[in-house]
Coordinates of C-alpha atoms and ligand atoms in Angstrom, one line a residue:
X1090 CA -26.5 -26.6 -3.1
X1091 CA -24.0 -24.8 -0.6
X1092 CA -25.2 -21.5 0.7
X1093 CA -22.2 -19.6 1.6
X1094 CA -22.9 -15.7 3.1
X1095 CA -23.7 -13.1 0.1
X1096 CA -20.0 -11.4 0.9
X1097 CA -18.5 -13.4 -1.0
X1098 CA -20.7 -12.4 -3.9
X1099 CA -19.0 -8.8 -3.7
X1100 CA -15.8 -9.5 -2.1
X1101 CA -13.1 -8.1 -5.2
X1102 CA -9.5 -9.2 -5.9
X1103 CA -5.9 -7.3 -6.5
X1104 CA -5.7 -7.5 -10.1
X1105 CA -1.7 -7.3 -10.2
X1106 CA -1.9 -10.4 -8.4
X1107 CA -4.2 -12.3 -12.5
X1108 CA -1.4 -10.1 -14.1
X1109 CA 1.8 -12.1 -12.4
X1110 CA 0.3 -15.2 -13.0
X1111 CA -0.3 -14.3 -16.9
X1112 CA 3.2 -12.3 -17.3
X1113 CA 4.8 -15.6 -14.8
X1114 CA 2.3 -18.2 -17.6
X1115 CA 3.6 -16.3 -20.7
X1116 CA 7.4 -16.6 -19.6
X1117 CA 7.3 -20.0 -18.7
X1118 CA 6.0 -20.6 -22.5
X1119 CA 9.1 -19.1 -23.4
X1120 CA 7.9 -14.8 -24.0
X1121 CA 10.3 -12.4 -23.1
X1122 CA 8.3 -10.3 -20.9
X1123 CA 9.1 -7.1 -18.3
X1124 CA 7.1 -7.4 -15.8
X1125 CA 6.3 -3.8 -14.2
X1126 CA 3.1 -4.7 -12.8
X1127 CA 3.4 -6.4 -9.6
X1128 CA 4.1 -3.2 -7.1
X1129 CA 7.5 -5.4 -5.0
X1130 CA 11.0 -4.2 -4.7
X1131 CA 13.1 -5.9 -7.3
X1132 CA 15.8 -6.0 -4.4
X1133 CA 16.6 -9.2 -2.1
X1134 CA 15.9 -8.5 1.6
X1135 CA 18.9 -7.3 3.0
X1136 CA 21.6 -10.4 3.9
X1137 CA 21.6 -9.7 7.6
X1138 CA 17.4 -9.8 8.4
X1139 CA 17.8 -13.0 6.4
X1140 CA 20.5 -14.3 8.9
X1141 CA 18.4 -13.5 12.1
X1142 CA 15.4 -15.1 10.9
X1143 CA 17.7 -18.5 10.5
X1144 CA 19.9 -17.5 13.7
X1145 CA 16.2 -17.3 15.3
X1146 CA 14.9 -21.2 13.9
X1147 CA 18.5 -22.4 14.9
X1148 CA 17.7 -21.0 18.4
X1149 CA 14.7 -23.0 18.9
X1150 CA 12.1 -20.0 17.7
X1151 CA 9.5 -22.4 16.8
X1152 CA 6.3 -21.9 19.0
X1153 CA 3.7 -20.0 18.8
X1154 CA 4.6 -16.0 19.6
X1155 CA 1.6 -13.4 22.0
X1156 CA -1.1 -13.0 19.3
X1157 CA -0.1 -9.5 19.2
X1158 CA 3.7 -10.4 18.4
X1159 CA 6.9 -10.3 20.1
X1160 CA 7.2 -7.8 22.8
X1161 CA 10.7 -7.3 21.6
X1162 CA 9.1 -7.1 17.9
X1163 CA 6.5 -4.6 19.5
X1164 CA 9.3 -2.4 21.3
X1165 CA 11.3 -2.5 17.8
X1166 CA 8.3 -1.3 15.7
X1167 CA 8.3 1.6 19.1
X1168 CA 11.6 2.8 18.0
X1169 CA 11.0 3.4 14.4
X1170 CA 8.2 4.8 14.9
X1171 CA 9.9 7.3 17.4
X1172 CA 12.8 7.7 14.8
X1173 CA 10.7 8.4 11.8
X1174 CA 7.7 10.8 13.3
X1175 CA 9.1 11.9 16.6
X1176 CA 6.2 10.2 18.3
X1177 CA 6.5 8.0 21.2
X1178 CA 4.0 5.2 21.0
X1179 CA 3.0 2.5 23.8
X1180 CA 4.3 -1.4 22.4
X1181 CA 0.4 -2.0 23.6
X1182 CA -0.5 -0.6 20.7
X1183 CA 1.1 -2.1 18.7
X1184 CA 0.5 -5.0 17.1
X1185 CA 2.5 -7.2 14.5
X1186 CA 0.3 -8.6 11.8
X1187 CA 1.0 -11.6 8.8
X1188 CA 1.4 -8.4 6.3
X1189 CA 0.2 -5.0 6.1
X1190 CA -2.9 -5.9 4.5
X1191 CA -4.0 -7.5 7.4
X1192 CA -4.6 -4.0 9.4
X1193 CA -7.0 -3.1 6.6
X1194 CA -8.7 -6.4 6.6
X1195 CA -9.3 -6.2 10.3
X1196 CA -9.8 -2.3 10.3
X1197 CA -12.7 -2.6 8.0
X1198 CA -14.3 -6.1 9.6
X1199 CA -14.5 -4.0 13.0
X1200 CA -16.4 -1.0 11.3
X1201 CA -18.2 -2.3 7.9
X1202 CA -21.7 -3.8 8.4
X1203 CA -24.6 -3.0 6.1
X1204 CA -25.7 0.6 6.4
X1205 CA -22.4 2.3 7.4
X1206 CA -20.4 4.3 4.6
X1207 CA -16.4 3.9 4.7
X1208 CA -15.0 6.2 3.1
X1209 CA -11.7 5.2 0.8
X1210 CA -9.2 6.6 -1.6
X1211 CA -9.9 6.2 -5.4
X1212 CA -7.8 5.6 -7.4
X1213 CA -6.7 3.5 -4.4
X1214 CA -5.3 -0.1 -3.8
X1215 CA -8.1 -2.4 -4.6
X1216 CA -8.6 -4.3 -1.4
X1217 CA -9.8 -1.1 0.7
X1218 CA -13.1 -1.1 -1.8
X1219 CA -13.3 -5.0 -1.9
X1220 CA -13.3 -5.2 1.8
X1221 CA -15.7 -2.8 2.5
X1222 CA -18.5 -4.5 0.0
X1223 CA -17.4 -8.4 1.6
X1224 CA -18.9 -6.3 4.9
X1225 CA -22.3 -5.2 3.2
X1226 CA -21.0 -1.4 4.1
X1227 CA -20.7 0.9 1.6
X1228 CA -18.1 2.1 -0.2
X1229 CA -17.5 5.5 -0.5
X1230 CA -15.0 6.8 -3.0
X1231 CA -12.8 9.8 -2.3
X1232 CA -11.5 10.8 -5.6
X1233 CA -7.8 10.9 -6.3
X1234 CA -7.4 13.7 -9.0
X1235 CA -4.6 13.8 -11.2
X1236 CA -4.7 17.8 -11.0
X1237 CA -4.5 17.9 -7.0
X1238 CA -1.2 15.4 -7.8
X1239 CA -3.4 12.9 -7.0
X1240 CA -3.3 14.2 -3.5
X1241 CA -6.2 13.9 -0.8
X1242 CA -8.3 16.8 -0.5
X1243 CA -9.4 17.9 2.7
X1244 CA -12.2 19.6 1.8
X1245 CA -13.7 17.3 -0.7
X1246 CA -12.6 14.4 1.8
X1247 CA -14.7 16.3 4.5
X1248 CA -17.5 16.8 2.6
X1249 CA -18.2 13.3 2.0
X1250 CA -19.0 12.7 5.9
X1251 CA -22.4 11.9 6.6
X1252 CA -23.6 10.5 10.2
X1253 CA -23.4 7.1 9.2
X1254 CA -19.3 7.6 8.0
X1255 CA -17.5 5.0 10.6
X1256 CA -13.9 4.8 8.7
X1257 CA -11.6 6.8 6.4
X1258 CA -8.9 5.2 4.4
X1259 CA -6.0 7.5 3.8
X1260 CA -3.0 6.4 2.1
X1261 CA 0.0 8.6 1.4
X1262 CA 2.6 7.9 -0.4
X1263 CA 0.0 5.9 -2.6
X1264 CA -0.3 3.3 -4.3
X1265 CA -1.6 3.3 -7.3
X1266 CA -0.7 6.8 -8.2
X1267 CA 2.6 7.9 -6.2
X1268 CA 1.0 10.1 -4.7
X1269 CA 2.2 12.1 -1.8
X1270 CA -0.5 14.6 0.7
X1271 CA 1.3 17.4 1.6
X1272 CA 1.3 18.3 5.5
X1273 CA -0.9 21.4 5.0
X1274 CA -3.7 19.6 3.4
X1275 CA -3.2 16.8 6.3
X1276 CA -3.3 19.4 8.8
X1277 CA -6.2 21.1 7.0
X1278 CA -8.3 17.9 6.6
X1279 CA -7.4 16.7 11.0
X1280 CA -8.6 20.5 11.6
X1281 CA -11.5 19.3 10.0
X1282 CA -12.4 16.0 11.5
X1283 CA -12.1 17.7 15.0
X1284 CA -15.5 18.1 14.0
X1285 CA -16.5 14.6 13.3
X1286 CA -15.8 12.6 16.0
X1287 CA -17.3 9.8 15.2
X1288 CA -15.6 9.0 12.1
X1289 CA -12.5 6.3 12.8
X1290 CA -8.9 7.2 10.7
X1291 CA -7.0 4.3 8.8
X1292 CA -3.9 5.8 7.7
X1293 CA -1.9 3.6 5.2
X1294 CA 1.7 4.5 5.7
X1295 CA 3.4 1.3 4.3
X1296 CA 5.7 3.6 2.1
X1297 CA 6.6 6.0 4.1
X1298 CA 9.9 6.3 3.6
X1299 CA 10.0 6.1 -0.3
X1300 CA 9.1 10.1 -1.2
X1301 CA 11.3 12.2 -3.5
X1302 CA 12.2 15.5 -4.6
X1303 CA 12.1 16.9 -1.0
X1304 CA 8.8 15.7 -0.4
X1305 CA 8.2 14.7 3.7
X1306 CA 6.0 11.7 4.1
X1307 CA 3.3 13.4 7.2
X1308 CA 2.0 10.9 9.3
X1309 CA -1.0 11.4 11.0
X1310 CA 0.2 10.0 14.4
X1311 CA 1.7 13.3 14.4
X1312 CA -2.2 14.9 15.2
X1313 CA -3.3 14.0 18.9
X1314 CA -6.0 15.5 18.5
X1315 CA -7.3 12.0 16.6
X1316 CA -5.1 9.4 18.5
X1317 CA -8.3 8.4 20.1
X1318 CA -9.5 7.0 16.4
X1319 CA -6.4 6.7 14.5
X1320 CA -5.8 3.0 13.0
X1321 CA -1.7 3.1 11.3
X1322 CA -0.8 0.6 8.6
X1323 CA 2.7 0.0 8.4
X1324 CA 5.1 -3.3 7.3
X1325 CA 7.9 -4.8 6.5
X1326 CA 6.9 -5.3 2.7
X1327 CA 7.8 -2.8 0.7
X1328 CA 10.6 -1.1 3.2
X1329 CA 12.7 -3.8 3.8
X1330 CA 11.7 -5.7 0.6
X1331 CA 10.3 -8.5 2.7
X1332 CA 7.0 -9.0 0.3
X1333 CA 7.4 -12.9 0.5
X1334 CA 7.9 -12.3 4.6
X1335 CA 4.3 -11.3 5.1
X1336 CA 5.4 -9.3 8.0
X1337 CA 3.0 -5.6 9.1
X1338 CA 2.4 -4.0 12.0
X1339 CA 0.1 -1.3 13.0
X1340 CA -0.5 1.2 15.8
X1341 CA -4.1 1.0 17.3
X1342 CA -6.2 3.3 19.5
X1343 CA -6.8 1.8 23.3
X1344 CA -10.3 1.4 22.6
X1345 CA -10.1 -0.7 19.4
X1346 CA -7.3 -2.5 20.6
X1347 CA -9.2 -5.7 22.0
X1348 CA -10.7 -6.2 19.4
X1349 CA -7.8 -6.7 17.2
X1350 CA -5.9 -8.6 19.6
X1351 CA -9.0 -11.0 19.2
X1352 CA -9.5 -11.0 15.4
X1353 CA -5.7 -12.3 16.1
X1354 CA -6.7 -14.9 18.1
X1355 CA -9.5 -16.4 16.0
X1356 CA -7.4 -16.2 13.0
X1357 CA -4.0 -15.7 12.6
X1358 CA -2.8 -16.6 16.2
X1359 CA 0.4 -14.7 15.6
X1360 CA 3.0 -13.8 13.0
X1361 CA 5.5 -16.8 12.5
X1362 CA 8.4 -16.4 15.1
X1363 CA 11.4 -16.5 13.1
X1364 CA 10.1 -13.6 10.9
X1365 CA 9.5 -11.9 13.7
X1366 CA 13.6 -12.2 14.5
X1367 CA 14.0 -10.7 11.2
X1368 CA 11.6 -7.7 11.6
X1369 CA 13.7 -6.3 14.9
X1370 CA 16.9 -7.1 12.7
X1371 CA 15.4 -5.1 9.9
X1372 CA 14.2 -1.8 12.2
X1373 CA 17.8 -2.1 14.4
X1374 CA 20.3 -2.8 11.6
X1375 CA 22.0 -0.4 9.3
X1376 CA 19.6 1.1 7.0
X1377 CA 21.8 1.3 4.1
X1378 CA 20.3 -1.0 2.2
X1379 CA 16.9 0.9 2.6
X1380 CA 18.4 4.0 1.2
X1381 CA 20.4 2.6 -1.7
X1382 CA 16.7 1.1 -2.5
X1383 CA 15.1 4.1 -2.5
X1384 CA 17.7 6.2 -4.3
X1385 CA 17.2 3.4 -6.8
X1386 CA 14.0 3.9 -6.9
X1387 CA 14.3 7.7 -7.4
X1388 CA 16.1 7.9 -10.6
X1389 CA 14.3 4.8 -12.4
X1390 CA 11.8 7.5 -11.5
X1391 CA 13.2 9.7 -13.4
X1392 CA 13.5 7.6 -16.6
X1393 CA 10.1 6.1 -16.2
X1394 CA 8.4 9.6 -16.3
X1395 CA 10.7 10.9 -18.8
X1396 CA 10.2 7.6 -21.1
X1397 CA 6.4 8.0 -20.5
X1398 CA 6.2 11.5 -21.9
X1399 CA 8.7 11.2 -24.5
X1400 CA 5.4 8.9 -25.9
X1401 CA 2.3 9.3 -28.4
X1402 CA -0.5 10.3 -26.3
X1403 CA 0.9 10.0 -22.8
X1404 CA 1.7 12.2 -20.5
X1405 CA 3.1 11.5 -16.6
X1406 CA 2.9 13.9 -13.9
X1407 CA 5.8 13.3 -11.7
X1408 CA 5.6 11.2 -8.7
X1409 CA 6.3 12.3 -5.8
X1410 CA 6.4 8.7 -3.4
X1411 CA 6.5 4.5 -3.4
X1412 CA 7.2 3.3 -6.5
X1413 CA 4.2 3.4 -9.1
X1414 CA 3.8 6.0 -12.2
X1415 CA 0.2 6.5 -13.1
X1416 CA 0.9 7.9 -16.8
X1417 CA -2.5 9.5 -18.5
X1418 CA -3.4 7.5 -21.5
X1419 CA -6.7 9.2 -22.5
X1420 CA -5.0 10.9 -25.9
X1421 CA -4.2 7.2 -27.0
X1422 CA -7.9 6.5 -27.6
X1423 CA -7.4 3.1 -25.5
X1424 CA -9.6 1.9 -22.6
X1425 CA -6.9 1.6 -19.9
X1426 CA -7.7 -2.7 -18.8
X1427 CA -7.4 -2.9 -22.6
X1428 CA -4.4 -1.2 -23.2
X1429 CA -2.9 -3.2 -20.7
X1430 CA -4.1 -6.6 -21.5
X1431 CA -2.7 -5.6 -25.1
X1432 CA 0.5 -4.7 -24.1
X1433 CA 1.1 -7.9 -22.4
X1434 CA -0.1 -9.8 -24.8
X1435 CA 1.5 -7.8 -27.9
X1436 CA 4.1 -6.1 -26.4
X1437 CA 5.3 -8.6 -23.7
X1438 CA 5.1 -5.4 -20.9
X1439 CA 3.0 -6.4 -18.1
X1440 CA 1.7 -3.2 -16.1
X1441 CA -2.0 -2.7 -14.3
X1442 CA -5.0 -0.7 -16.0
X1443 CA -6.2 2.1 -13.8
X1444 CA -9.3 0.8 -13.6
X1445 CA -8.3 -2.0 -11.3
X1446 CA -7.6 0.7 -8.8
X1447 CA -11.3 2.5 -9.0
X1448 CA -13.9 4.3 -11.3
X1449 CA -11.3 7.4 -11.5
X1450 CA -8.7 5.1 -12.5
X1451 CA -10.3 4.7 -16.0
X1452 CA -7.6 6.8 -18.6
X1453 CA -5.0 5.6 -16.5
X1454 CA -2.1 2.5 -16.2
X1455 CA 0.1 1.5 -13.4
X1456 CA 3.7 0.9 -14.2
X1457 CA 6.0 -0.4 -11.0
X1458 CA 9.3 0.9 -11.5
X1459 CA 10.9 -1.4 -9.1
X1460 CA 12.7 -2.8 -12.0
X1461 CA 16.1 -2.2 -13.7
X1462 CA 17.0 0.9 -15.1
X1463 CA 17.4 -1.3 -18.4
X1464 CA 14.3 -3.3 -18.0
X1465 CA 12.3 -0.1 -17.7
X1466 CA 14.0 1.9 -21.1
X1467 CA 13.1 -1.8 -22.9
X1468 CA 9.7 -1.8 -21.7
X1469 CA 9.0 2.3 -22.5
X1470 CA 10.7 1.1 -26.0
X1471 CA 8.2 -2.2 -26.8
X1472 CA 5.3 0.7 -25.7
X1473 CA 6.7 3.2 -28.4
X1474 CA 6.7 0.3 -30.9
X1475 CA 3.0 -0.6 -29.7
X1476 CA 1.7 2.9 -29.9
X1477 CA 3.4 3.7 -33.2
X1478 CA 1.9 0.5 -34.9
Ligands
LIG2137 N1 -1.1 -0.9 1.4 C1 -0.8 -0.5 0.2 C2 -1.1 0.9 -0.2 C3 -0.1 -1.3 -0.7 O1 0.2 -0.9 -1.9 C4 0.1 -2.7 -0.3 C5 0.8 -3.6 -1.2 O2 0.9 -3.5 -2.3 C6 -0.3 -3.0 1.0 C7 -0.9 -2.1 1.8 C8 -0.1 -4.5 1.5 O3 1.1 -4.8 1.9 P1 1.5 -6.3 2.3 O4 2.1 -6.9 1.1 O5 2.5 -6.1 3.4 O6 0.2 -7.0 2.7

């Protein structure tokens, strides 16, 4: 008998990740099946990141890199930064990081231990909530509602501090709802956390530049007042559709900054070099690509939420960021992991039930519209069908 550490009796998983395997399974026996569940850009990363990265191997780039990354890599992720907040950042703290998930892994291994509360967004993206019960803390939702446009509030947010709160997750845009905080009720909830000075900030920006009808994507860099405690997530992932890449960086406090650096060390030693080449190509090349992406993005948004309500007992509230509708389902009678299995299954449309995403998810689905215009109007069509059965 092994006796491994009880974390691994609560650590969770990212359900969209059993839902590609069984849409991936089910196509390989031959089912026709859309897949808008997996939350990656249908695009290819843009021809000249893909060049530096093999320019870079060519060139001998095959050692190990600082464990916080590329001082070059560091400076690049300083000029975006710069370019898309207007804040000037120190490339010591910065560090580049095998995907963006690895800033919450480590953010939430440096603060979760049993009897500290860690304070997360649900619905949310499922790792913050697994992470925090693999550390014996305790997870403390903050709920998303669908009538705030499943924005934070600041003062329910606020109110959920306690003296033993060490860490709150923000993440806007968001993922799972689209989601996007508006700067007054950012401003409203820093105001507020002036007061709580012990409480650490992990802001999950990774799609910051996806938002839509006007919308500004605020980031809380933009608040000295919290600098001292603000963690940043940010990557290569979803803005450069570099997924496969696992490239992230994030922006760290002086006084946490150690401690990443070691994390690093013990595990990860650094990012693989020639990705690396491809990150700075990606932040100092021409954009274009980025924005064709997103304007793609915007009007499959468009259909999706138009699709969604044209349907028997669902209705969508329009997105305003990244990539995900969260349609409300509750009039179709369904449980949401249900509906969603069913659909797969039945229907051959493979999306993620809210419930995957927190308690508050229940009456919800996921649908990724980082799919083809087409793809999307067959998949709200096999739904219709399902429904209407
Ligand atoms: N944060 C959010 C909100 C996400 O949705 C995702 C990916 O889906 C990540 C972080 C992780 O990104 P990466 O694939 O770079 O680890």
């Amino acid at each position: 008998m092994l006796h491994t550490i009880s974390g691994f009796d609560r650590i969770g998983e990212e359900n969209a990740f059993a839902v590609l395997a069984r849409a991936t399974a089910l196509a390989s026996q031959g089912k026709d099946i859309i897949n808008l569940g997996i939350g990656q850009p249908d695009f290819k990363t843009p021809g000249h990141i893909v060049e530096a990265a093999i320019k870079a191997l060519r060139d001998g780039h095959h050692g190990y890199t600082p464990a916080t990354g590329l001082l070059a890599a560091r400076e690049a992720v300083v000029r975006r930064t710069l370019t898309t907040t207007g804040v000037e950042v120190s490339p010591e703290n910065v560090i580049i990081v095998p995907g963006g998930k690895v800033t919450m892994f480590a953010a939430i291994l440096i603060f979760g231990e049993p009897g500290a509360e860690i304070l997360y967004p649900d619905p949310g993206f499922p790792i913050y909530r697994s992470m925090i019960e693999f550390t014996g803390a305790t997870p403390v939702p903050v709920p998303i509602r669908e009538e705030n446009a499943f924005a934070f509030s600041a003062e329910e947010t606020l109110a959920l501090i306690t003296p033993k709160t060490r860490l709150l997750i923000l993440n806007s845009p968001a993922n799972p709802t689209g989601g996007v905080t508006p700067k007054t009720e950012i401003e409203k909830l820093v105001k507020g956390l002036e007061a709580h000075p012990h409480v650490a900030i992990m802001s999950d920006e990774i799609y910051d530049v996806m938002t839509y009808d006007g919308e500004e994507h605020c980031s809380l860099l933009t608040f000295p007042s919290i600098r001292d405690r603000l963690i940043v997530l940010n990557g290569w992932s979803k803005t450069w559709a570099m997924t496969g890449w696992r490239m992230g960086w994030s922006i760290w406090p002086d006084s946490l900054y150690d401690k990443v650096r070691k994390l690093a060390v013990n595990c990860w030693s650094c990012v693989n070099a020639p990705s690396q080449f491809a990150g700075i190509a990606a932040i100092d090349g021409p954009q274009d690509d980025v924005e064709k992406m997103c304007r793609a993005f915007d009007s499959r948004r468009k259909i999706v939420v138009d699709g969604l309500n044209s349907l028997p007992g669902i209705s969508c509230a329009t997105p305003k960021g990244a990539f995900y509708a969260f349609p409300n389902i509750k009039q179709t009678g369904w449980p949401a992991k249900q509906l969603a299995a069913a659909l797969l299954d039945e229907a051959g449309v493979a999306l993620i039930g809210g419930p995957d995403f927190g308690i508050l998810g229940e009456g919800y689905i996921r649908l990724s519209y980082a799919n083809s215009e087409e793809n999307i109007l067959r998949a709200i069509e096999r739904i219709e069908r399902f429904l209407s059965k």
